[in-house]
């Protein structure tokens, strides 16, 4: 675990073509400074996994606007302020995989938890299950879903200690704890890095084992 | 007069049993919260990771880290709990919510729900938590106007829009009627300023009059 | 959610033949008072799901000794102080299903999370996967595992508020949060019931939605 | 002299890289903790739901709510975190632990591990977390005596006891030798007071001498 001196240090070495997990639900929990650093870092041809496809002109929207993203995997791209994504999508300049929100969360969890695949009842009988394997279990139909893993996760949390233990704040927690388990390199921006021992061990949400780089912004 | 949005929300709120754990969908269903009796013990879930959500935040007191599923700043009530998305959707998928209230483009006679995608060729599909909610809650209430702006009914023999989930809706609350989905079709539970015959005539499906 | 006046009230109505989930890892988190109440309540022909098969002569061991348990589903029955189970097992008076500890935890989670089944790499190529469906995913072999649910969960936690929100204490947390999600009726014993609002919403481990009955002991 | 238990634990501790996240199995592997340099930043995981586990509790200071996987009262170090069993085993199964150290009844030439069940007809099978650890950690170290009490080797061409997991062991630490499991068989990395020829003779499988 490295406490980085800048967001740029936290995203160093990101390769073109990487799968990047980006936390946040709208702007709550969105690691804006890390995404900005990734824009400066220059990696391109990225696949981004995130609940939304960018809001307004900052954060993920700015990464999209910079032309660095080949594909977005998300549950809810279309919002009142998703004009950047909307334009790219309508122009055929970006690929989209829509995943039900709970399935997105569970696929990320499976990626972090070493689960090979799982049967979900969500989406059965809909467009989003087309072409997917289904199975009846105890009289109910399920669709087979596979894990999602990233090369890099960019996460917005509240505080970290020097071992990388994390706590989040209110509904900004959302996808952070899942994405932290499901990427090769996990970079986290926090409001403050506190001394090891200052976080309540009962209230740590993401243990430091999952975290590679932390930066206070 | 058919029900106003607020009056419709009051009807839905009336039918939520005290002590229920409830998820209110984005848009119209959000209004239901204003009509819940604070002493009823109804607990609101928001799928972005919270139980015991309070009302919208007062202007000036918004917290960007505390929003509902529609990304509107909200508040926290005593007894709140926060959790991540996998835990939040496990709560839904696992059948732990008593009621969810969802908007709809269309509902079919057997309770199929279409509320996420118009199917238009240029539409950007966005599902969010709609499918998870539709299959997860113990009871799914739909809240919508009975007729689209062009006058066509939203309660239809078969949905023409892409489905959110098949056979998931329990009850349909509209501005002119409340309908119960049963294995044998739709039953009318109450009417608001419309004659039964008129409604039956405008809907292209069989109805049963089950008004008390 | 009911705050019960006694452990006996918390286990009322348990039917013969029930599947009972019992939290605890050894004695840490073991709801001894609820298990004692279940002995007094009298339900029999039970299937017990727990990590161990009883320690010493109290708690789960006492329930077994009272002859109320037909089958135990657990990961680790054999311990230095599991003489009650050992005797029943060797006498052919109790059935045993051994499940790897992580698979036991994940099957309970699946039971609570509405997952129909999942593919786990644990146990592949061993006795415990015999007769189970396997599948190769991305070059690795997995075994198909099904959810576990209970009719009743007996859980030992640290504190509850009046809405049933729970916090646990140190490694006594273990199976409690999982079992709380996976049973029709969830009864919890705690050291204290505190006022609603007294628990930190960021640190609640089991939200009240999962809890039916709480008793302070 | 072949290594004492403590000396063997010191050899294993020597090979754990600084900053590793490590799970030490019940029994012999637990001794490794005593030989880890406190400044090495090695973090201990215990599968009953904790990271940053400290040493065994002092007599009189035991906390029944704080034990290791062997149910021995332990302590908490600064930076500890507690989590439930599904999260703890997700950590293992998901490949997040750098090293686990396990005991063994037998290890085969291809790294199959047998450490949970003797296969005796009257044995009560008890697996605990052994299978999860064996398949989950990035590197699996086995720590055992080379020979059983009857003198038969525990490192064998094929395990005769029921397996914990096939082809999971990376390195075998014993009182007389350290062996690396490779795709091409076992390599001897170091010997303790035994001649290579003697060891090769007592083990009924091919060895390669890879001592530096």
mmCIF file of N, CA and C in Angstrom, chain B residues 24-140:
data_model
loop_
_atom_site.group_PDB
_atom_site.id
_atom_site.type_symbol
_atom_site.label_atom_id
_atom_site.label_comp_id
_atom_site.label_asym_id
_atom_site.label_seq_id
_atom_site.Cartn_x
_atom_site.Cartn_y
_atom_site.Cartn_z
ATOM 1 N N UNK B 24 -39.484 3.130 -3.137
ATOM 2 C CA UNK B 24 -40.287 3.961 -4.033
ATOM 3 C C UNK B 24 -39.449 4.292 -5.256
ATOM 4 N N UNK B 25 -39.931 3.920 -6.426
ATOM 5 C CA UNK B 25 -39.191 4.165 -7.659
ATOM 6 C C UNK B 25 -39.049 5.648 -7.961
ATOM 7 N N UNK B 26 -38.181 5.910 -8.931
ATOM 8 C CA UNK B 26 -37.920 7.274 -9.372
ATOM 9 C C UNK B 26 -39.183 7.863 -10.011
ATOM 10 N N UNK B 27 -39.417 9.169 -9.839
ATOM 11 C CA UNK B 27 -40.542 9.853 -10.490
ATOM 12 C C UNK B 27 -41.781 9.829 -9.623
ATOM 13 N N UNK B 28 -42.912 9.538 -10.248
ATOM 14 C CA UNK B 28 -44.210 9.561 -9.567
ATOM 15 C C UNK B 28 -44.212 8.820 -8.224
ATOM 16 N N UNK B 29 -43.666 7.589 -8.142
ATOM 17 C CA UNK B 29 -43.729 6.860 -6.865
ATOM 18 C C UNK B 29 -43.080 7.608 -5.695
ATOM 19 N N UNK B 30 -42.113 8.479 -5.983
ATOM 20 C CA UNK B 30 -41.442 9.228 -4.917
ATOM 21 C C UNK B 30 -42.444 10.039 -4.097
ATOM 22 N N UNK B 31 -43.544 10.472 -4.747
ATOM 23 C CA UNK B 31 -44.554 11.282 -4.059
ATOM 24 C C UNK B 31 -45.231 10.535 -2.912
ATOM 25 N N UNK B 32 -45.215 9.198 -2.972
ATOM 26 C CA UNK B 32 -45.897 8.409 -1.940
ATOM 27 C C UNK B 32 -45.352 8.733 -0.552
ATOM 28 N N UNK B 33 -44.045 9.022 -0.492
ATOM 29 C CA UNK B 33 -43.398 9.278 0.801
ATOM 30 C C UNK B 33 -44.111 10.386 1.574
ATOM 31 N N UNK B 34 -44.596 11.409 0.842
ATOM 32 C CA UNK B 34 -45.222 12.551 1.512
ATOM 33 C C UNK B 34 -46.548 12.196 2.158
ATOM 34 N N UNK B 35 -47.090 11.039 1.814
ATOM 35 C CA UNK B 35 -48.409 10.672 2.328
ATOM 36 C C UNK B 35 -48.348 9.541 3.346
ATOM 37 N N UNK B 36 -47.131 9.097 3.680
ATOM 38 C CA UNK B 36 -47.014 8.035 4.678
ATOM 39 C C UNK B 36 -47.106 8.661 6.063
ATOM 40 N N UNK B 37 -47.898 8.051 6.912
ATOM 41 C CA UNK B 37 -48.015 8.510 8.295
ATOM 42 C C UNK B 37 -46.682 8.246 9.011
ATOM 43 N N UNK B 38 -46.060 9.295 9.558
ATOM 44 C CA UNK B 38 -44.759 9.089 10.219
ATOM 45 C C UNK B 38 -44.829 8.099 11.380
ATOM 46 N N UNK B 39 -46.023 7.882 11.920
ATOM 47 C CA UNK B 39 -46.127 6.919 13.032
ATOM 48 C C UNK B 39 -46.368 5.500 12.526
ATOM 49 N N UNK B 40 -46.437 5.314 11.198
ATOM 50 C CA UNK B 40 -46.768 3.996 10.660
ATOM 51 C C UNK B 40 -45.605 3.024 10.734
ATOM 52 N N UNK B 41 -44.413 3.549 10.975
ATOM 53 C CA UNK B 41 -43.257 2.666 11.029
ATOM 54 C C UNK B 41 -42.829 2.150 9.664
ATOM 55 N N UNK B 42 -43.331 2.753 8.600
ATOM 56 C CA UNK B 42 -42.861 2.348 7.267
ATOM 57 C C UNK B 42 -41.424 2.846 7.088
ATOM 58 N N UNK B 43 -40.562 1.955 6.608
ATOM 59 C CA UNK B 43 -39.145 2.279 6.432
ATOM 60 C C UNK B 43 -38.844 2.316 4.937
ATOM 61 N N UNK B 44 -38.232 3.401 4.505
ATOM 62 C CA UNK B 44 -37.917 3.533 3.078
ATOM 63 C C UNK B 44 -36.494 3.058 2.774
ATOM 64 N N UNK B 45 -36.410 2.265 1.714
ATOM 65 C CA UNK B 45 -35.141 1.759 1.199
ATOM 66 C C UNK B 45 -34.819 2.540 -0.064
ATOM 67 N N UNK B 46 -33.571 2.920 -0.219
ATOM 68 C CA UNK B 46 -33.154 3.440 -1.511
ATOM 69 C C UNK B 46 -32.025 2.554 -2.017
ATOM 70 N N UNK B 47 -32.124 2.127 -3.266
ATOM 71 C CA UNK B 47 -31.261 1.039 -3.735
ATOM 72 C C UNK B 47 -29.803 1.455 -3.868
ATOM 73 N N UNK B 48 -29.537 2.765 -3.799
ATOM 74 C CA UNK B 48 -28.136 3.176 -3.791
ATOM 75 C C UNK B 48 -27.497 3.030 -2.412
ATOM 76 N N UNK B 49 -28.177 2.342 -1.485
ATOM 77 C CA UNK B 49 -27.474 1.880 -0.304
ATOM 78 C C UNK B 49 -27.893 2.419 1.029
ATOM 79 N N UNK B 50 -29.206 2.479 1.292
ATOM 80 C CA UNK B 50 -29.646 3.063 2.560
ATOM 81 C C UNK B 50 -31.021 2.554 2.948
ATOM 82 N N UNK B 51 -31.198 2.343 4.235
ATOM 83 C CA UNK B 51 -32.524 2.123 4.812
ATOM 84 C C UNK B 51 -32.824 3.278 5.753
ATOM 85 N N UNK B 52 -34.119 3.563 5.917
ATOM 86 C CA UNK B 52 -34.559 4.664 6.772
ATOM 87 C C UNK B 52 -34.198 6.018 6.185
ATOM 88 N N UNK B 53 -34.421 6.117 4.897
ATOM 89 C CA UNK B 53 -34.232 7.384 4.217
ATOM 90 C C UNK B 53 -35.306 8.365 4.663
ATOM 91 N N UNK B 54 -34.896 9.616 4.866
ATOM 92 C CA UNK B 54 -35.851 10.662 5.227
ATOM 93 C C UNK B 54 -36.256 11.477 4.014
ATOM 94 N N UNK B 55 -36.987 12.573 4.260
ATOM 95 C CA UNK B 55 -37.465 13.415 3.153
ATOM 96 C C UNK B 55 -36.312 14.098 2.411
ATOM 97 N N UNK B 56 -36.647 14.714 1.298
ATOM 98 C CA UNK B 56 -35.665 15.486 0.530
ATOM 99 C C UNK B 56 -35.017 16.522 1.434
ATOM 100 N N UNK B 57 -33.742 16.813 1.143
ATOM 101 C CA UNK B 57 -33.004 17.789 1.951
ATOM 102 C C UNK B 57 -33.566 19.183 1.703
ATOM 103 N N UNK B 58 -33.573 20.005 2.745
ATOM 104 C CA UNK B 58 -33.971 21.412 2.599
ATOM 105 C C UNK B 58 -32.945 22.125 1.719
ATOM 106 N N UNK B 59 -33.402 23.103 0.941
ATOM 107 C CA UNK B 59 -32.439 23.886 0.149
ATOM 108 C C UNK B 59 -31.369 24.481 1.064
ATOM 109 N N UNK B 60 -30.131 24.363 0.621
ATOM 110 C CA UNK B 60 -29.018 24.851 1.429
ATOM 111 C C UNK B 60 -28.448 23.798 2.364
ATOM 112 N N UNK B 61 -29.232 22.736 2.623
ATOM 113 C CA UNK B 61 -28.757 21.687 3.530
ATOM 114 C C UNK B 61 -28.458 20.396 2.776
ATOM 115 N N UNK B 62 -28.301 20.486 1.461
ATOM 116 C CA UNK B 62 -28.043 19.282 0.685
ATOM 117 C C UNK B 62 -26.647 18.731 1.004
ATOM 118 N N UNK B 63 -26.541 17.411 1.018
ATOM 119 C CA UNK B 63 -25.258 16.731 1.212
ATOM 120 C C UNK B 63 -25.022 15.897 -0.045
ATOM 121 N N UNK B 64 -23.981 16.196 -0.816
ATOM 122 C CA UNK B 64 -23.785 15.450 -2.076
ATOM 123 C C UNK B 64 -23.543 13.960 -1.864
ATOM 124 N N UNK B 65 -23.174 13.563 -0.648
ATOM 125 C CA UNK B 65 -22.959 12.140 -0.350
ATOM 126 C C UNK B 65 -24.236 11.443 0.091
ATOM 127 N N UNK B 66 -25.354 12.144 0.101
ATOM 128 C CA UNK B 66 -26.593 11.540 0.598
ATOM 129 C C UNK B 66 -27.723 11.847 -0.371
ATOM 130 N N UNK B 67 -27.942 10.900 -1.292
ATOM 131 C CA UNK B 67 -28.996 11.094 -2.293
ATOM 132 C C UNK B 67 -29.864 9.843 -2.360
ATOM 133 N N UNK B 68 -31.010 10.007 -3.014
ATOM 134 C CA UNK B 68 -31.844 8.832 -3.293
ATOM 135 C C UNK B 68 -31.476 8.271 -4.674
ATOM 136 N N UNK B 69 -32.236 7.261 -5.107
ATOM 137 C CA UNK B 69 -31.897 6.594 -6.366
ATOM 138 C C UNK B 69 -32.073 7.516 -7.564
ATOM 139 N N UNK B 70 -32.851 8.583 -7.391
ATOM 140 C CA UNK B 70 -33.000 9.566 -8.448
ATOM 141 C C UNK B 70 -31.943 10.660 -8.373
ATOM 142 N N UNK B 71 -30.982 10.475 -7.466
ATOM 143 C CA UNK B 71 -29.861 11.396 -7.260
ATOM 144 C C UNK B 71 -30.302 12.742 -6.703
ATOM 145 N N UNK B 72 -31.466 12.751 -6.048
ATOM 146 C CA UNK B 72 -31.967 13.932 -5.338
ATOM 147 C C UNK B 72 -31.404 13.897 -3.915
ATOM 148 N N UNK B 73 -30.868 15.027 -3.427
ATOM 149 C CA UNK B 73 -30.375 15.042 -2.037
ATOM 150 C C UNK B 73 -31.502 14.754 -1.054
ATOM 151 N N UNK B 74 -31.260 13.827 -0.143
ATOM 152 C CA UNK B 74 -32.269 13.449 0.847
ATOM 153 C C UNK B 74 -31.662 13.538 2.244
ATOM 154 N N UNK B 75 -32.393 13.028 3.211
ATOM 155 C CA UNK B 75 -31.940 13.085 4.602
ATOM 156 C C UNK B 75 -31.984 11.689 5.213
ATOM 157 N N UNK B 76 -31.477 11.625 6.430
ATOM 158 C CA UNK B 76 -31.344 10.353 7.138
ATOM 159 C C UNK B 76 -32.246 10.403 8.375
ATOM 160 N N UNK B 77 -32.990 9.336 8.634
ATOM 161 C CA UNK B 77 -33.805 9.269 9.854
ATOM 162 C C UNK B 77 -33.066 8.436 10.907
ATOM 163 N N UNK B 78 -33.429 8.605 12.181
ATOM 164 C CA UNK B 78 -32.830 7.752 13.219
ATOM 165 C C UNK B 78 -33.072 6.276 12.887
ATOM 166 N N UNK B 79 -32.053 5.457 13.097
ATOM 167 C CA UNK B 79 -32.180 4.039 12.762
ATOM 168 C C UNK B 79 -31.747 3.741 11.342
ATOM 169 N N UNK B 80 -31.173 4.725 10.674
ATOM 170 C CA UNK B 80 -30.691 4.509 9.304
ATOM 171 C C UNK B 80 -29.521 3.521 9.293
ATOM 172 N N UNK B 81 -29.314 2.928 8.129
ATOM 173 C CA UNK B 81 -28.139 2.080 7.906
ATOM 174 C C UNK B 81 -27.698 2.268 6.460
ATOM 175 N N UNK B 82 -26.386 2.310 6.270
ATOM 176 C CA UNK B 82 -25.813 2.405 4.922
ATOM 177 C C UNK B 82 -25.159 1.084 4.560
ATOM 178 N N UNK B 83 -25.185 0.750 3.268
ATOM 179 C CA UNK B 83 -24.542 -0.489 2.801
ATOM 180 C C UNK B 83 -24.198 -0.316 1.340
ATOM 181 N N UNK B 84 -23.325 -1.210 0.846
ATOM 182 C CA UNK B 84 -22.895 -1.083 -0.543
ATOM 183 C C UNK B 84 -23.931 -1.708 -1.488
ATOM 184 N N UNK B 85 -23.683 -1.515 -2.775
ATOM 185 C CA UNK B 85 -24.675 -1.928 -3.765
ATOM 186 C C UNK B 85 -24.962 -3.428 -3.775
ATOM 187 N N UNK B 86 -23.975 -4.259 -3.558
ATOM 188 C CA UNK B 86 -24.254 -5.702 -3.583
ATOM 189 C C UNK B 86 -25.168 -6.072 -2.419
ATOM 190 N N UNK B 87 -24.917 -5.471 -1.262
ATOM 191 C CA UNK B 87 -25.806 -5.729 -0.121
ATOM 192 C C UNK B 87 -27.192 -5.144 -0.365
ATOM 193 N N UNK B 88 -27.244 -3.977 -0.989
ATOM 194 C CA UNK B 88 -28.531 -3.337 -1.226
ATOM 195 C C UNK B 88 -29.389 -4.161 -2.188
ATOM 196 N N UNK B 89 -28.757 -4.672 -3.219
ATOM 197 C CA UNK B 89 -29.531 -5.443 -4.202
ATOM 198 C C UNK B 89 -29.749 -6.883 -3.753
ATOM 199 N N UNK B 90 -28.906 -7.384 -2.872
ATOM 200 C CA UNK B 90 -29.192 -8.681 -2.236
ATOM 201 C C UNK B 90 -30.481 -8.569 -1.436
ATOM 202 N N UNK B 91 -30.652 -7.423 -0.788
ATOM 203 C CA UNK B 91 -31.858 -7.156 -0.015
ATOM 204 C C UNK B 91 -33.100 -7.207 -0.917
ATOM 205 N N UNK B 92 -32.971 -6.679 -2.118
ATOM 206 C CA UNK B 92 -34.100 -6.697 -3.049
ATOM 207 C C UNK B 92 -34.284 -8.071 -3.652
ATOM 208 N N UNK B 93 -33.220 -8.580 -4.274
ATOM 209 C CA UNK B 93 -33.299 -9.858 -4.994
ATOM 210 C C UNK B 93 -33.712 -10.983 -4.067
ATOM 211 N N UNK B 94 -33.282 -10.865 -2.796
ATOM 212 C CA UNK B 94 -33.572 -11.906 -1.812
ATOM 213 C C UNK B 94 -34.982 -11.849 -1.248
ATOM 214 N N UNK B 95 -35.782 -10.885 -1.710
ATOM 215 C CA UNK B 95 -37.190 -10.865 -1.302
ATOM 216 C C UNK B 95 -37.437 -10.266 0.072
ATOM 217 N N UNK B 96 -36.579 -9.360 0.503
ATOM 218 C CA UNK B 96 -36.720 -8.816 1.851
ATOM 219 C C UNK B 96 -37.556 -7.537 1.912
ATOM 220 N N UNK B 97 -37.741 -6.868 0.772
ATOM 221 C CA UNK B 97 -38.593 -5.673 0.761
ATOM 222 C C UNK B 97 -40.047 -6.100 0.678
ATOM 223 N N UNK B 98 -40.885 -5.458 1.466
ATOM 224 C CA UNK B 98 -42.300 -5.829 1.468
ATOM 225 C C UNK B 98 -43.013 -5.302 0.228
ATOM 226 N N UNK B 99 -42.703 -4.076 -0.134
ATOM 227 C CA UNK B 99 -43.407 -3.432 -1.241
ATOM 228 C C UNK B 99 -42.428 -2.588 -2.044
ATOM 229 N N UNK B 100 -42.519 -2.631 -3.361
ATOM 230 C CA UNK B 100 -41.917 -1.546 -4.117
ATOM 231 C C UNK B 100 -42.990 -0.942 -5.006
ATOM 232 N N UNK B 101 -42.857 0.353 -5.232
ATOM 233 C CA UNK B 101 -43.813 1.092 -6.056
ATOM 234 C C UNK B 101 -43.049 1.600 -7.268
ATOM 235 N N UNK B 102 -43.498 1.195 -8.446
ATOM 236 C CA UNK B 102 -42.772 1.522 -9.671
ATOM 237 C C UNK B 102 -43.667 2.260 -10.659
ATOM 238 N N UNK B 103 -43.073 3.089 -11.446
ATOM 239 C CA UNK B 103 -43.781 3.680 -12.582
ATOM 240 C C UNK B 103 -43.873 2.664 -13.719
ATOM 241 N N UNK B 104 -44.640 2.979 -14.748
ATOM 242 C CA UNK B 104 -44.807 2.026 -15.846
ATOM 243 C C UNK B 104 -45.071 2.736 -17.166
ATOM 244 N N UNK B 105 -44.539 2.182 -18.241
ATOM 245 C CA UNK B 105 -44.994 2.533 -19.588
ATOM 246 C C UNK B 105 -46.235 1.701 -19.918
ATOM 247 N N UNK B 106 -46.141 0.421 -19.595
ATOM 248 C CA UNK B 106 -47.248 -0.507 -19.848
ATOM 249 C C UNK B 106 -47.248 -1.613 -18.786
ATOM 250 N N UNK B 107 -48.463 -2.095 -18.487
ATOM 251 C CA UNK B 107 -48.616 -3.311 -17.682
ATOM 252 C C UNK B 107 -49.593 -4.208 -18.428
ATOM 253 N N UNK B 108 -49.255 -5.502 -18.473
ATOM 254 C CA UNK B 108 -50.156 -6.405 -19.190
ATOM 255 C C UNK B 108 -51.148 -7.039 -18.233
ATOM 256 N N UNK B 109 -52.149 -7.702 -18.813
ATOM 257 C CA UNK B 109 -53.208 -8.330 -18.027
ATOM 258 C C UNK B 109 -52.659 -9.370 -17.057
ATOM 259 N N UNK B 110 -51.517 -9.951 -17.371
ATOM 260 C CA UNK B 110 -50.959 -10.953 -16.446
ATOM 261 C C UNK B 110 -49.896 -10.353 -15.532
ATOM 262 N N UNK B 111 -49.745 -9.028 -15.585
ATOM 263 C CA UNK B 111 -48.828 -8.373 -14.660
ATOM 264 C C UNK B 111 -47.423 -8.209 -15.201
ATOM 265 N N UNK B 112 -47.219 -8.442 -16.486
ATOM 266 C CA UNK B 112 -45.920 -8.098 -17.099
ATOM 267 C C UNK B 112 -45.729 -6.592 -16.976
ATOM 268 N N UNK B 113 -44.516 -6.177 -16.693
ATOM 269 C CA UNK B 113 -44.226 -4.753 -16.544
ATOM 270 C C UNK B 113 -43.232 -4.298 -17.607
ATOM 271 N N UNK B 114 -43.542 -3.148 -18.233
ATOM 272 C CA UNK B 114 -42.580 -2.497 -19.131
ATOM 273 C C UNK B 114 -42.388 -1.081 -18.615
ATOM 274 N N UNK B 115 -41.202 -0.788 -18.109
ATOM 275 C CA UNK B 115 -41.003 0.568 -17.591
ATOM 276 C C UNK B 115 -39.584 1.094 -17.787
ATOM 277 N N UNK B 116 -38.792 0.428 -18.653
ATOM 278 C CA UNK B 116 -37.393 0.865 -18.746
ATOM 279 C C UNK B 116 -36.973 1.309 -20.137
ATOM 280 N N UNK B 117 -37.737 0.980 -21.175
ATOM 281 C CA UNK B 117 -37.224 1.119 -22.527
ATOM 282 C C UNK B 117 -38.436 1.258 -23.441
ATOM 283 N N UNK B 118 -38.426 2.312 -24.224
ATOM 284 C CA UNK B 118 -39.569 2.481 -25.137
ATOM 285 C C UNK B 118 -39.436 1.595 -26.361
ATOM 286 N N UNK B 119 -38.238 1.040 -26.561
ATOM 287 C CA UNK B 119 -38.037 0.229 -27.750
ATOM 288 C C UNK B 119 -37.794 1.064 -29.004
ATOM 289 N N UNK B 120 -37.855 2.393 -28.868
ATOM 290 C CA UNK B 120 -37.595 3.251 -30.034
ATOM 291 C C UNK B 120 -36.170 3.032 -30.516
ATOM 292 N N UNK B 121 -35.959 3.030 -31.858
ATOM 293 C CA UNK B 121 -34.638 2.672 -32.389
ATOM 294 C C UNK B 121 -33.526 3.619 -31.912
ATOM 295 N N UNK B 122 -33.853 4.888 -31.657
ATOM 296 C CA UNK B 122 -32.796 5.816 -31.250
ATOM 297 C C UNK B 122 -32.711 5.998 -29.731
ATOM 298 N N UNK B 123 -33.518 5.225 -28.982
ATOM 299 C CA UNK B 123 -33.493 5.372 -27.521
ATOM 300 C C UNK B 123 -32.203 4.795 -26.959
ATOM 301 N N UNK B 124 -31.660 5.446 -25.945
ATOM 302 C CA UNK B 124 -30.499 4.894 -25.247
ATOM 303 C C UNK B 124 -31.040 4.060 -24.087
ATOM 304 N N UNK B 125 -30.819 2.750 -24.114
ATOM 305 C CA UNK B 125 -31.413 1.922 -23.057
ATOM 306 C C UNK B 125 -30.742 2.197 -21.712
ATOM 307 N N UNK B 126 -31.553 2.289 -20.667
ATOM 308 C CA UNK B 126 -31.036 2.544 -19.322
ATOM 309 C C UNK B 126 -31.953 1.855 -18.338
ATOM 310 N N UNK B 127 -31.457 0.825 -17.690
ATOM 311 C CA UNK B 127 -32.348 0.010 -16.865
ATOM 312 C C UNK B 127 -32.243 0.352 -15.388
ATOM 313 N N UNK B 128 -31.069 0.765 -14.920
ATOM 314 C CA UNK B 128 -30.909 1.036 -13.492
ATOM 315 C C UNK B 128 -31.327 -0.172 -12.668
ATOM 316 N N UNK B 129 -32.050 0.082 -11.582
ATOM 317 C CA UNK B 129 -32.467 -0.998 -10.693
ATOM 318 C C UNK B 129 -33.863 -1.520 -10.977
ATOM 319 N N UNK B 130 -34.452 -1.106 -12.102
ATOM 320 C CA UNK B 130 -35.862 -1.446 -12.347
ATOM 321 C C UNK B 130 -36.110 -2.949 -12.369
ATOM 322 N N UNK B 131 -35.256 -3.683 -13.057
ATOM 323 C CA UNK B 131 -35.473 -5.137 -13.171
ATOM 324 C C UNK B 131 -35.284 -5.837 -11.827
ATOM 325 N N UNK B 132 -34.297 -5.367 -11.059
ATOM 326 C CA UNK B 132 -34.047 -5.960 -9.738
ATOM 327 C C UNK B 132 -35.232 -5.734 -8.807
ATOM 328 N N UNK B 133 -35.768 -4.503 -8.847
ATOM 329 C CA UNK B 133 -36.919 -4.187 -7.997
ATOM 330 C C UNK B 133 -38.132 -5.006 -8.420
ATOM 331 N N UNK B 134 -38.340 -5.114 -9.732
ATOM 332 C CA UNK B 134 -39.550 -5.777 -10.223
ATOM 333 C C UNK B 134 -39.594 -7.242 -9.818
ATOM 334 N N UNK B 135 -38.420 -7.900 -9.802
ATOM 335 C CA UNK B 135 -38.432 -9.329 -9.465
ATOM 336 C C UNK B 135 -38.220 -9.563 -7.970
ATOM 337 N N UNK B 136 -37.816 -8.511 -7.241
ATOM 338 C CA UNK B 136 -37.353 -8.761 -5.881
ATOM 339 C C UNK B 136 -38.376 -8.540 -4.786
ATOM 340 N N UNK B 137 -39.162 -7.455 -4.889
ATOM 341 C CA UNK B 137 -40.028 -7.108 -3.765
ATOM 342 C C UNK B 137 -41.146 -8.130 -3.604
ATOM 343 N N UNK B 138 -41.590 -8.319 -2.353
ATOM 344 C CA UNK B 138 -42.679 -9.272 -2.119
ATOM 345 C C UNK B 138 -43.926 -8.852 -2.880
ATOM 346 N N UNK B 139 -44.221 -7.549 -2.885
ATOM 347 C CA UNK B 139 -45.372 -7.045 -3.643
ATOM 348 C C UNK B 139 -44.924 -5.867 -4.489
ATOM 349 N N UNK B 140 -45.278 -5.898 -5.755
ATOM 350 C CA UNK B 140 -44.934 -4.819 -6.672
ATOM 351 C C UNK B 140 -46.200 -4.032 -6.999
#
